[in-house]
N, CA, C and O atoms as a DFTB+ gen file, in Angstrom:
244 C
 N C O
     1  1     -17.643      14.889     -28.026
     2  2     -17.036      15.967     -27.266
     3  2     -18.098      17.015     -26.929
     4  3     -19.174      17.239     -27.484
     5  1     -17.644      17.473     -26.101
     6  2     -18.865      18.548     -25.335
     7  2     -18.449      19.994     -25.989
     8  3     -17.367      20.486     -26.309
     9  1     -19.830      20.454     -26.040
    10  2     -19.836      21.946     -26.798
    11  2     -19.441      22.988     -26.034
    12  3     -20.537      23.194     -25.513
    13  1     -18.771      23.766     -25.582
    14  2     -18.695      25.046     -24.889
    15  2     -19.598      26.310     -25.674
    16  3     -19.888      26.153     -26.860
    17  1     -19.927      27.280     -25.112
    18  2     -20.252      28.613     -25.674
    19  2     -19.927      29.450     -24.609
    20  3     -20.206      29.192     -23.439
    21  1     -19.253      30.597     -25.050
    22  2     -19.323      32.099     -24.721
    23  2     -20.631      32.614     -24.362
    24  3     -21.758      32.365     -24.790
    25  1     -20.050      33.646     -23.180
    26  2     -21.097      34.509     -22.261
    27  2     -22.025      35.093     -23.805
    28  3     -23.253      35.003     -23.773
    29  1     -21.435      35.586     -24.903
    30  2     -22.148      36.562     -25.705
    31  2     -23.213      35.728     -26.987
    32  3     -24.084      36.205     -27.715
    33  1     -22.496      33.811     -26.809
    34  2     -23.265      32.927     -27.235
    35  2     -24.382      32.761     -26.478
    36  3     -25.493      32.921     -26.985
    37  1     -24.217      32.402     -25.108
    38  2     -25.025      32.013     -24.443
    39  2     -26.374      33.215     -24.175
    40  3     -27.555      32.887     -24.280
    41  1     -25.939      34.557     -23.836
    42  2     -26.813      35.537     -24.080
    43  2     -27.910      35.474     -25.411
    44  3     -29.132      35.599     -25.495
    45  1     -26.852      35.224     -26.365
    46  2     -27.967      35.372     -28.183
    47  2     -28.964      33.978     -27.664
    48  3     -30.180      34.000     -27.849
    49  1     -28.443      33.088     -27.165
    50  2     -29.523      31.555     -27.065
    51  2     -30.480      31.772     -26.039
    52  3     -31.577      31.269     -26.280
    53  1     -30.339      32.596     -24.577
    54  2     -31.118      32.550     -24.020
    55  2     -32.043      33.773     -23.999
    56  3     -33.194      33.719     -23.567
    57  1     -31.397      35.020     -24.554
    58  2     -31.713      36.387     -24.445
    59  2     -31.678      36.961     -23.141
    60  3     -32.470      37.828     -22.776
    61  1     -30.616      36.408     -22.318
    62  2     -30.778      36.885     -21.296
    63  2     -29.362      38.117     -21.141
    64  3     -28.296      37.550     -21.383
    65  1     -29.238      39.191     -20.896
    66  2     -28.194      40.212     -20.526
    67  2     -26.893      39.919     -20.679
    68  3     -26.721      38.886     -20.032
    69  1     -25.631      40.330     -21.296
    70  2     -24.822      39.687     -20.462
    71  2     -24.529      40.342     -19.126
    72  3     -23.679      39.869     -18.372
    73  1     -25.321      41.569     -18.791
    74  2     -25.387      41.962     -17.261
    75  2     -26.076      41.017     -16.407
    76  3     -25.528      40.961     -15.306
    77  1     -26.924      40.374     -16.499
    78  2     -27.342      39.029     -16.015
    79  2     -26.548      38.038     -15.801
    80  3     -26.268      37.858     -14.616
    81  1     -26.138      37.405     -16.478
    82  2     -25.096      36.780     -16.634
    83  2     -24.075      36.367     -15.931
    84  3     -23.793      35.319     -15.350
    85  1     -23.249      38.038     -16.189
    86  2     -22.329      38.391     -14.890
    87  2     -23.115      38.328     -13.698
    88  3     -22.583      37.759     -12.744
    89  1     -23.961      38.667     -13.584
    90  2     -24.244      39.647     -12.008
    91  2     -24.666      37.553     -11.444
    92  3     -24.389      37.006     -10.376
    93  1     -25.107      37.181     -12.211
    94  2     -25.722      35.449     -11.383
    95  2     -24.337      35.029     -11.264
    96  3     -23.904      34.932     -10.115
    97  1     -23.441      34.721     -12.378
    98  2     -22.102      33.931     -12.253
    99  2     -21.114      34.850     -10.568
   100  3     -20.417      34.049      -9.944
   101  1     -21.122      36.126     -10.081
   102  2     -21.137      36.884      -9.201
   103  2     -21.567      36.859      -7.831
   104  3     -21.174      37.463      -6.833
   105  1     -23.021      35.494      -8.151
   106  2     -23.703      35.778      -6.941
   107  2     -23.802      34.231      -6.786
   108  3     -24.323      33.719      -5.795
   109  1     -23.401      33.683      -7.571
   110  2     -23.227      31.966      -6.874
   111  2     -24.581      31.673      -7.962
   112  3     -24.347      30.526      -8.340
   113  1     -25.205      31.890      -8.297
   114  2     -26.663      31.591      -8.873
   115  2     -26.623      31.391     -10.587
   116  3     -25.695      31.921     -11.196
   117  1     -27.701      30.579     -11.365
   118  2     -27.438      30.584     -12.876
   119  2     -27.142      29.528     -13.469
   120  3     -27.284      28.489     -12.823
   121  1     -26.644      29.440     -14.865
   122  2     -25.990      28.564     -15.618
   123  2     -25.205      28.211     -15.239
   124  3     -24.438      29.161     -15.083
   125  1     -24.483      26.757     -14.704
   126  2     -23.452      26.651     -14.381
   127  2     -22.167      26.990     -15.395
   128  3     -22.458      26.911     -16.589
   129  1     -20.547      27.419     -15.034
   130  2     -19.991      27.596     -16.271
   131  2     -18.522      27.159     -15.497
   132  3     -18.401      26.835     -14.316
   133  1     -17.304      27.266     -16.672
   134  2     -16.200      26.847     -16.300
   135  2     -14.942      28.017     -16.819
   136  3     -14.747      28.254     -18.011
   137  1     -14.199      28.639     -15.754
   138  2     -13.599      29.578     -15.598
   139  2     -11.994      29.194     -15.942
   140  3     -11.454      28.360     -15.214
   141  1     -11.380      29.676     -16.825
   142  2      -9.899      29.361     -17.512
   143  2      -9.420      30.655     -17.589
   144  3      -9.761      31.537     -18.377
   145  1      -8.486      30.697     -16.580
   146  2      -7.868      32.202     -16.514
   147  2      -9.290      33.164     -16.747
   148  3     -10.333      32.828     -16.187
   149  1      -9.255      33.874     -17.256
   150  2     -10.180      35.187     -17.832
   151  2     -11.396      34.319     -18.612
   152  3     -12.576      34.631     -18.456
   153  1     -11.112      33.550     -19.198
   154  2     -12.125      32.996     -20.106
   155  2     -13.345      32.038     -19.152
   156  3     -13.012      31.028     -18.531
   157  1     -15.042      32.670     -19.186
   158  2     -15.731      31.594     -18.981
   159  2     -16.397      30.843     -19.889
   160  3     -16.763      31.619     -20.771
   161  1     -16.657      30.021     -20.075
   162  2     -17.620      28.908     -21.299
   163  2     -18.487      28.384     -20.412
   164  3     -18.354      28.127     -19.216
   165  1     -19.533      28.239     -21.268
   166  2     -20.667      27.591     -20.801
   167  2     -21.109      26.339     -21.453
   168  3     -21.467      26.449     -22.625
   169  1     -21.148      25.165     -20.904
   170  2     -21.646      23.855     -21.894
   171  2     -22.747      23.970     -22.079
   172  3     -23.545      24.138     -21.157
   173  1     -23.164      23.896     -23.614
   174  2     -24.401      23.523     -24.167
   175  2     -25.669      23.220     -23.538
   176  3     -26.801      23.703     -23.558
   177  1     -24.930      21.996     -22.822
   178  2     -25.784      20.683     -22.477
   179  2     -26.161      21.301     -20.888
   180  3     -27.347      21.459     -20.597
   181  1     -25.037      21.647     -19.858
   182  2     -25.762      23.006     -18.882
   183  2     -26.923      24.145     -19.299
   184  3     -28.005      24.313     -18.736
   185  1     -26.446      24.794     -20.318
   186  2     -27.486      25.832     -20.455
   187  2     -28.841      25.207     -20.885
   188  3     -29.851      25.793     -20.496
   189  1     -29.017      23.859     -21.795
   190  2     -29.913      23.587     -21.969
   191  2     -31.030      23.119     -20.289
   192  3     -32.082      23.550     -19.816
   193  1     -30.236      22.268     -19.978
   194  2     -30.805      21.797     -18.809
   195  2     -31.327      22.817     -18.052
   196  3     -32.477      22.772     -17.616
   197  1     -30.365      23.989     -17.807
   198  2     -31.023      25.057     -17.012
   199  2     -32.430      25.565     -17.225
   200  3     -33.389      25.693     -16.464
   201  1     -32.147      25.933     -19.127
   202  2     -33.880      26.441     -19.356
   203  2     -34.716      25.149     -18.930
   204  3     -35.788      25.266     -18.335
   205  1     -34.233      24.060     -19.226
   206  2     -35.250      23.215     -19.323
   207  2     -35.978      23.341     -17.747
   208  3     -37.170      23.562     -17.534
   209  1     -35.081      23.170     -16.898
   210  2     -35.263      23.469     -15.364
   211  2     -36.672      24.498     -14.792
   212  3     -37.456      24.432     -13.845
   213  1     -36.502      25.242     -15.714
   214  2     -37.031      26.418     -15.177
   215  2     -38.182      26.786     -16.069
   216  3     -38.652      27.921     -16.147
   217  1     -38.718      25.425     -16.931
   218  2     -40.025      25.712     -18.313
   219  2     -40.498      25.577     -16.800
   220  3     -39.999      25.286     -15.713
   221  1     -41.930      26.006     -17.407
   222  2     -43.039      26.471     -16.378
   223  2     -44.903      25.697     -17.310
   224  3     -45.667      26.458     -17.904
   225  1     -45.130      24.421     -17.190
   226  2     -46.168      23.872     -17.789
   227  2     -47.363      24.452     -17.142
   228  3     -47.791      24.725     -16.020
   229  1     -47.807      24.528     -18.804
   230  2     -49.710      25.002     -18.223
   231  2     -50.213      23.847     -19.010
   232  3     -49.660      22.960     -19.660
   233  1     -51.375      24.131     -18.751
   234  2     -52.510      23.518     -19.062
   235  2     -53.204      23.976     -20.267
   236  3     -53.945      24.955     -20.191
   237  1     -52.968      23.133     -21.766
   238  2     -53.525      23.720     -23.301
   239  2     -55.169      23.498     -23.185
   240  3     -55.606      22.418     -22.787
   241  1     -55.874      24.372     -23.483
   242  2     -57.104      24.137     -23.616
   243  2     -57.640      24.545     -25.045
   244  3     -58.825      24.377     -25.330
């Protein structure tokens, strides 16, 4: 079964705002998430992919 987390989970995992958050889920942009009446959740396995999306590789010397 798939994991959900809360906006205030997902904030502590990514450190990102939950003014962020809102303002991307607002603007079409972000973590994707799933909206139940008032309640949004975010799957795990989305938020992971997202950071993963967006690592940025250098070069170790």
């Amino acid at each position: 079964m798939q994991q959900f987390l809360n906006e205030k989970e997902v904030s502590q995992l990514t450190r990102f705002a939950l003014s962020t958050l809102r303002n991307d889920r607002s603007q079409g942009r972000g973590i994707p998430y799933v909206k139940i009446g008032k309640a949004v959740r975010y799957s795990l396995n989305d938020v992971n992919a997202f950071m993963e999306s967006h690592k940025i590789e250098t070069e170790g010397k």
